[in-house]
Coordinates of C-alpha atoms in Angstrom, one line a residue:
M211 CA -38.9 -19.7 52.2
G212 CA -41.9 -19.6 53.9
L213 CA -43.4 -21.8 57.1
Q214 CA -43.1 -25.7 57.4
L215 CA -44.7 -28.0 59.5
Y216 CA -43.3 -31.7 59.2
L217 CA -46.0 -34.1 60.7
D218 CA -47.1 -37.5 60.7
L219 CA -51.3 -37.0 61.2
L220 CA -51.3 -40.6 62.9
S221 CA -49.9 -38.9 65.8
Q222 CA -52.4 -36.8 67.9
P223 CA -50.3 -33.6 68.6
C224 CA -49.5 -33.4 64.5
R225 CA -53.8 -33.7 63.8
A226 CA -54.0 -30.9 66.5
V227 CA -51.1 -28.5 64.9
Y228 CA -52.5 -29.4 61.1
I229 CA -56.3 -28.4 62.0
F230 CA -55.8 -25.5 63.8
A231 CA -53.7 -24.3 60.7
K232 CA -56.2 -25.4 57.8
K233 CA -58.9 -24.0 60.0
N234 CA -57.2 -20.5 60.1
G235 CA -55.9 -20.3 56.6
I236 CA -52.1 -20.2 57.5
P237 CA -49.6 -21.4 54.4
F238 CA -47.6 -24.0 55.2
E239 CA -45.9 -26.6 53.5
L240 CA -46.4 -29.8 54.8
R241 CA -43.0 -32.1 55.1
T242 CA -44.1 -35.5 55.8
V243 CA -42.5 -37.6 58.6
D244 CA -43.9 -41.2 58.1
L245 CA -43.0 -42.1 62.2
L246 CA -43.5 -46.7 61.5
K247 CA -40.8 -45.8 59.1
G248 CA -38.7 -44.0 61.3
Q249 CA -38.1 -41.4 59.5
H250 CA -38.0 -38.8 62.8
Y251 CA -34.4 -40.6 63.3
S252 CA -32.9 -39.4 60.0
D253 CA -30.2 -36.8 60.2
D254 CA -32.0 -34.4 57.8
F255 CA -34.7 -34.5 60.3
A256 CA -32.6 -34.1 63.1
Q257 CA -31.4 -30.9 62.1
V258 CA -35.2 -29.2 62.3
N259 CA -35.6 -31.1 65.3
P260 CA -32.7 -32.9 67.5
L261 CA -35.5 -34.3 69.9
R262 CA -36.9 -36.3 66.9
K263 CA -40.3 -35.9 67.3
V264 CA -43.5 -34.7 65.3
P265 CA -44.6 -32.3 65.0
A266 CA -42.3 -29.3 64.3
L267 CA -42.1 -26.3 63.0
K268 CA -39.7 -24.6 60.5
D269 CA -40.0 -21.2 59.7
G270 CA -37.4 -19.4 57.9
D271 CA -34.4 -20.4 59.7
F272 CA -36.5 -20.4 63.1
T273 CA -37.1 -24.0 64.3
L274 CA -39.5 -25.3 66.7
A275 CA -40.4 -28.6 68.8
E276 CA -43.2 -29.6 71.2
S277 CA -47.0 -29.1 69.6
V278 CA -48.2 -26.2 72.6
A279 CA -45.3 -24.5 71.6
I280 CA -45.9 -24.9 67.8
L281 CA -49.9 -23.8 68.3
L282 CA -49.2 -21.0 70.4
Y283 CA -46.5 -19.4 68.0
L284 CA -48.9 -20.1 65.3
T285 CA -51.8 -17.7 67.4
R286 CA -49.5 -15.0 67.9
K287 CA -47.4 -14.6 64.3
Y288 CA -50.8 -15.1 62.8
E289 CA -53.0 -13.1 65.0
T290 CA -55.8 -15.7 65.1
P291 CA -59.1 -15.3 66.3
D292 CA -59.0 -14.3 70.1
H293 CA -61.3 -17.7 71.3
W294 CA -58.5 -19.8 70.3
Y295 CA -56.5 -18.4 73.0
P296 CA -58.0 -15.6 74.8
Q297 CA -56.3 -12.6 76.1
D298 CA -58.5 -12.4 78.8
L299 CA -56.3 -13.4 81.9
Q300 CA -57.9 -16.0 83.4
A301 CA -60.2 -17.5 79.9
R302 CA -56.3 -18.3 78.7
A303 CA -55.2 -19.7 82.1
R304 CA -57.9 -22.3 82.0
V305 CA -56.8 -23.1 78.5
D306 CA -52.9 -23.3 79.9
E307 CA -54.4 -25.3 82.8
Y308 CA -55.6 -28.4 80.4
L309 CA -52.7 -28.1 78.2
A310 CA -50.3 -28.6 80.9
W311 CA -52.5 -31.6 82.7
Q312 CA -53.2 -33.7 79.3
H313 CA -49.4 -34.3 78.5
T314 CA -49.3 -37.2 81.9
A315 CA -52.9 -37.4 81.6
L316 CA -55.2 -38.1 78.5
R317 CA -52.3 -38.5 76.3
T318 CA -50.7 -41.4 78.2
S319 CA -53.7 -43.1 78.4
C320 CA -55.1 -42.7 74.9
T321 CA -51.6 -43.6 73.2
R322 CA -51.4 -47.0 75.5
T323 CA -55.0 -48.0 74.7
M324 CA -54.6 -47.4 71.0
W325 CA -51.2 -49.6 70.9
Q326 CA -52.6 -51.8 73.3
K327 CA -55.5 -52.7 71.8
M328 CA -54.9 -52.1 68.0
L329 CA -51.3 -51.6 66.9
L330 CA -49.3 -54.0 69.6
P331 CA -51.5 -57.1 68.6
V332 CA -52.4 -56.3 64.8
F333 CA -49.3 -54.4 63.3
L334 CA -46.4 -55.7 65.4
G335 CA -48.4 -59.3 66.4
Q336 CA -47.7 -58.6 70.1
R337 CA -49.7 -60.2 72.5
V338 CA -51.0 -57.8 75.5
P339 CA -52.0 -59.5 78.6
P340 CA -55.6 -59.0 79.1
E341 CA -55.0 -57.2 82.9
T342 CA -52.3 -54.7 81.1
L343 CA -55.3 -53.9 78.9
A344 CA -58.1 -53.6 81.9
S345 CA -55.6 -51.7 83.6
T346 CA -55.3 -49.3 80.7
L347 CA -59.0 -48.9 79.5
A348 CA -59.7 -48.1 83.6
E349 CA -57.1 -45.5 82.9
L350 CA -58.5 -43.7 80.4
D351 CA -61.8 -44.1 82.0
R352 CA -60.8 -41.9 85.0
C353 CA -58.9 -39.6 82.4
L354 CA -62.5 -39.2 80.6
Q355 CA -64.3 -38.4 83.9
L356 CA -61.6 -36.1 85.0
L357 CA -61.9 -34.2 81.5
E358 CA -66.1 -34.2 81.8
D359 CA -65.6 -32.9 85.7
K360 CA -62.7 -30.6 86.0
F361 CA -62.3 -29.3 82.2
L362 CA -65.9 -29.3 80.6
K363 CA -68.1 -29.1 83.4
D364 CA -71.5 -27.5 81.8
Q365 CA -69.8 -25.0 78.9
D366 CA -69.8 -26.0 75.7
F367 CA -66.3 -25.9 75.4
L368 CA -63.4 -26.9 77.8
S369 CA -62.1 -23.2 78.2
G370 CA -65.7 -21.3 78.2
P371 CA -68.4 -20.6 75.4
H372 CA -66.4 -20.8 72.6
I373 CA -63.8 -23.2 70.7
S374 CA -60.0 -23.1 72.0
V375 CA -56.9 -24.6 71.5
A376 CA -57.7 -26.9 73.9
D377 CA -60.3 -28.4 72.6
L378 CA -58.5 -29.4 69.7
V379 CA -55.4 -31.3 71.8
A380 CA -58.4 -33.1 73.7
I381 CA -60.2 -34.1 70.5
T382 CA -57.5 -35.2 68.6
E383 CA -56.3 -37.4 71.8
L384 CA -59.8 -39.0 71.8
M385 CA -59.8 -40.1 68.0
H386 CA -56.7 -42.4 69.3
P387 CA -58.8 -45.1 71.3
V388 CA -61.6 -44.6 69.1
S389 CA -60.1 -45.4 65.9
A390 CA -59.4 -48.6 68.2
G391 CA -62.9 -49.2 68.4
C392 CA -63.5 -47.8 71.5
D393 CA -66.8 -46.6 71.8
I394 CA -65.7 -43.9 74.6
F395 CA -68.6 -41.5 73.9
K396 CA -71.3 -44.1 74.3
N397 CA -72.0 -43.8 77.7
R398 CA -71.2 -40.3 78.1
P399 CA -73.6 -37.9 76.3
K400 CA -71.8 -34.6 77.7
L401 CA -68.6 -35.2 75.9
A402 CA -70.3 -36.7 72.8
A403 CA -72.5 -33.3 72.8
W404 CA -68.8 -31.9 72.9
R405 CA -67.5 -34.1 70.7
K406 CA -70.1 -32.9 67.7
R407 CA -70.1 -29.0 68.7
V408 CA -66.0 -28.9 68.1
E409 CA -66.5 -31.0 64.9
A410 CA -68.9 -28.4 63.7
A411 CA -66.8 -25.3 65.3
V412 CA -63.7 -27.2 62.9
G413 CA -65.5 -28.0 60.1
E414 CA -67.0 -31.7 59.2
D415 CA -64.6 -32.4 55.9
L416 CA -61.3 -30.8 57.7
F417 CA -62.1 -33.0 60.9
Q418 CA -62.6 -36.0 58.6
E419 CA -59.2 -35.2 56.8
A420 CA -57.0 -35.1 59.7
H421 CA -58.3 -38.2 61.1
A422 CA -58.3 -40.2 57.9
V423 CA -54.9 -42.0 58.5
I424 CA -55.5 -43.1 62.1
M425 CA -59.0 -44.5 61.8
K426 CA -57.7 -46.4 58.8
A427 CA -54.8 -47.5 61.1
K428 CA -56.8 -50.7 61.9
D429 CA -55.8 -51.8 58.3
L430 CA -51.9 -51.8 58.1
P431 CA -50.6 -54.7 56.8
P432 CA -48.2 -56.6 59.6
A433 CA -45.1 -55.0 60.2
D434 CA -41.4 -56.3 58.6
T435 CA -38.8 -57.9 60.9
A436 CA -37.3 -54.7 60.5
M437 CA -39.7 -52.5 61.6
K438 CA -40.8 -54.6 64.7
E439 CA -37.0 -54.8 66.0
R440 CA -37.1 -51.0 65.6
L441 CA -40.1 -50.4 67.6
K442 CA -39.6 -53.1 70.3
P443 CA -38.1 -50.3 73.0
L444 CA -41.6 -48.7 72.1
A445 CA -43.9 -51.5 72.3
Q446 CA -41.8 -52.7 75.8
L447 CA -42.5 -49.5 77.1
L448 CA -46.2 -49.1 76.3
L449 CA -46.6 -52.7 78.0
Q450 CA -45.5 -51.3 81.5

């Protein structure tokens, strides 16, 4: 059995894995796991990933969780072009630095922004206190400034002159607040120019394909009672 990727393109790390595999011509079977339907909690999926999260990878008898681990596994197994995860010690360290930072910074603020601004009020019909949203947007702005000042600087891409997995992880994160109607690039010309370079490097068609689901999330019909109950713990967490 060949490579299987368990993904839901509503998820930003799943989009990064999807884009990377497609861009590099890596053959895989897409196994869609619908997060909003709770399919990641099924017993069958738990056999692939006991953490019950996507993305997940199955390569023969080998299974792997966590998006960064999956991306790096793919770079090594398929010997993708060096720029994705450079052999140069310091260039690779820059990629690693961003991947280590983003988990508790940009990932958190982008996720909270998308849920508080769109999915909680529109999909779950749950009121978000204005002060909570304001605090989340302020934190997002702080993280965007760090992304520019610390990581992008005056470079074409986050780790230097060429696109890397760090850029894929970053851009897929930023499309979460974009999908909720936040024009985060409007007053950030440096970041806007970087986004255009990333899209061009990936290919516009592939970029749009990977983000079609999240960009249509605002049109989701309201959740039914069972789904609201299932997502209640997550909603409470995202309002803290």
